[in-house]
XYZ file of C-alpha atoms in Angstrom:
137
model
C 0.022 -0.086 -0.020
C 1.547 3.374 -0.940
C 2.338 5.828 1.816
C -0.151 8.551 2.614
C 2.796 10.844 3.727
C 4.472 13.375 1.251
C 7.812 14.854 2.393
C 8.369 18.315 1.284
C 11.870 19.979 0.690
C 12.745 23.552 -0.332
C 16.015 24.625 -2.075
C 15.561 27.923 -0.222
C 16.237 26.219 3.256
C 19.651 24.881 4.373
C 20.453 21.458 3.226
C 22.244 20.961 6.529
C 19.133 19.493 8.228
C 18.906 15.710 8.064
C 15.186 15.737 7.423
C 12.398 17.139 5.126
C 11.225 20.491 6.407
C 7.512 19.636 6.044
C 5.283 16.642 5.339
C 1.573 16.272 4.233
C -0.999 13.763 4.344
C -4.324 13.805 2.209
C -7.595 14.682 3.997
C -8.888 11.237 3.827
C -5.961 9.754 5.737
C -6.463 8.431 9.179
C -4.180 10.131 11.488
C -2.394 8.383 14.366
C -0.897 10.259 17.303
C 1.401 8.347 19.204
C 2.241 8.865 22.938
C 5.895 9.394 23.681
C 7.794 6.379 23.080
C 9.876 5.650 26.182
C 12.661 3.206 26.718
C 10.568 0.920 28.916
C 10.766 -2.733 29.053
C 7.676 -4.889 29.171
C 7.884 -5.028 32.841
C 7.963 -1.249 33.235
C 11.635 -1.073 34.097
C 13.748 1.447 32.239
C 16.091 -0.044 29.580
C 19.647 1.103 29.148
C 20.030 3.164 32.393
C 22.591 5.790 31.873
C 23.028 5.079 28.104
C 21.525 7.522 25.597
C 22.145 5.137 22.746
C 20.489 2.111 24.304
C 17.460 4.284 25.420
C 17.093 5.684 21.907
C 17.120 2.244 20.458
C 14.518 0.896 22.966
C 12.341 4.065 22.333
C 12.509 3.412 18.579
C 11.575 -0.163 19.280
C 8.609 0.698 21.238
C 7.459 3.318 18.657
C 7.502 0.633 15.966
C 5.447 -1.568 18.192
C 2.804 1.193 18.758
C 2.884 1.870 15.087
C 2.174 -1.602 14.360
C -0.686 -1.868 16.733
C -2.294 1.143 15.047
C -1.902 -0.513 11.764
C 1.049 1.665 10.544
C 4.766 1.409 9.932
C 7.695 3.805 9.989
C 7.005 4.887 6.551
C 3.703 6.222 7.623
C 5.225 8.691 10.120
C 4.548 12.443 9.308
C 6.765 13.931 11.908
C 8.615 13.256 15.255
C 9.818 15.112 18.248
C 12.912 13.591 20.040
C 13.225 14.566 23.596
C 16.614 14.037 25.412
C 17.100 14.721 29.103
C 20.411 16.489 28.875
C 21.973 20.005 28.451
C 24.785 18.463 26.321
C 24.608 18.765 22.693
C 26.551 15.505 22.230
C 23.776 13.462 24.243
C 21.237 14.904 21.813
C 23.229 13.928 18.808
C 23.648 10.370 20.138
C 19.958 9.819 20.538
C 19.367 11.663 17.169
C 21.704 9.327 15.276
C 19.732 6.278 16.376
C 16.393 7.847 15.541
C 17.718 9.147 12.081
C 19.062 5.732 11.145
C 15.833 3.986 12.058
C 14.049 6.232 9.473
C 16.374 5.764 6.567
C 15.268 7.493 3.431
C 11.963 8.322 5.067
C 13.542 11.574 6.780
C 10.448 13.190 8.202
C 10.294 16.458 9.660
C 11.562 16.328 13.272
C 12.444 18.334 16.307
C 15.174 17.413 18.626
C 15.058 19.034 22.031
C 17.029 18.877 25.235
C 14.773 18.857 28.245
C 15.397 18.884 32.072
C 13.710 15.709 32.943
C 11.359 13.094 31.634
C 8.666 11.070 33.238
C 10.169 7.784 34.275
C 12.969 6.980 36.640
C 16.232 7.038 34.842
C 14.555 8.063 31.530
C 16.847 9.951 29.177
C 14.964 9.695 25.822
C 11.470 9.894 24.463
C 10.200 10.047 20.855
C 6.765 11.657 19.861
C 5.399 10.746 16.398
C 2.316 11.361 14.295
C 1.553 8.948 11.419
C -1.013 8.946 8.533
C -2.407 5.839 6.815
C -4.944 5.249 4.028
C -7.288 2.559 5.254
C -8.602 0.147 2.445
C -12.069 1.159 1.199
């Protein structure tokens, strides 16, 4: 099934960004708003304590599970927001590299933010996402 998502680029904006600057989905698409995907194991414990890369990997894994449960995949994502509990740019980049690699050529618009604290004990990374799918008629 073809993706409902169209990524938009502009030669009038910097090419330094590793993502499209905008994305659209048609009016008839079903939008899926994911809760922030956290680095939680099935038993509720935090994975990869102290490790930004491991927590980003677990957050991506959980995001993929949530997308699947909603009838979508990574190619259906319209945009993301990556939250990293750190004031160090290097920590943000570590998490971003994992997320960016997971999306491959589907380089959706994204915001990467350093935040003071996240909701679970020892949590360092969270990924919010919006997706759009065309359901069969």
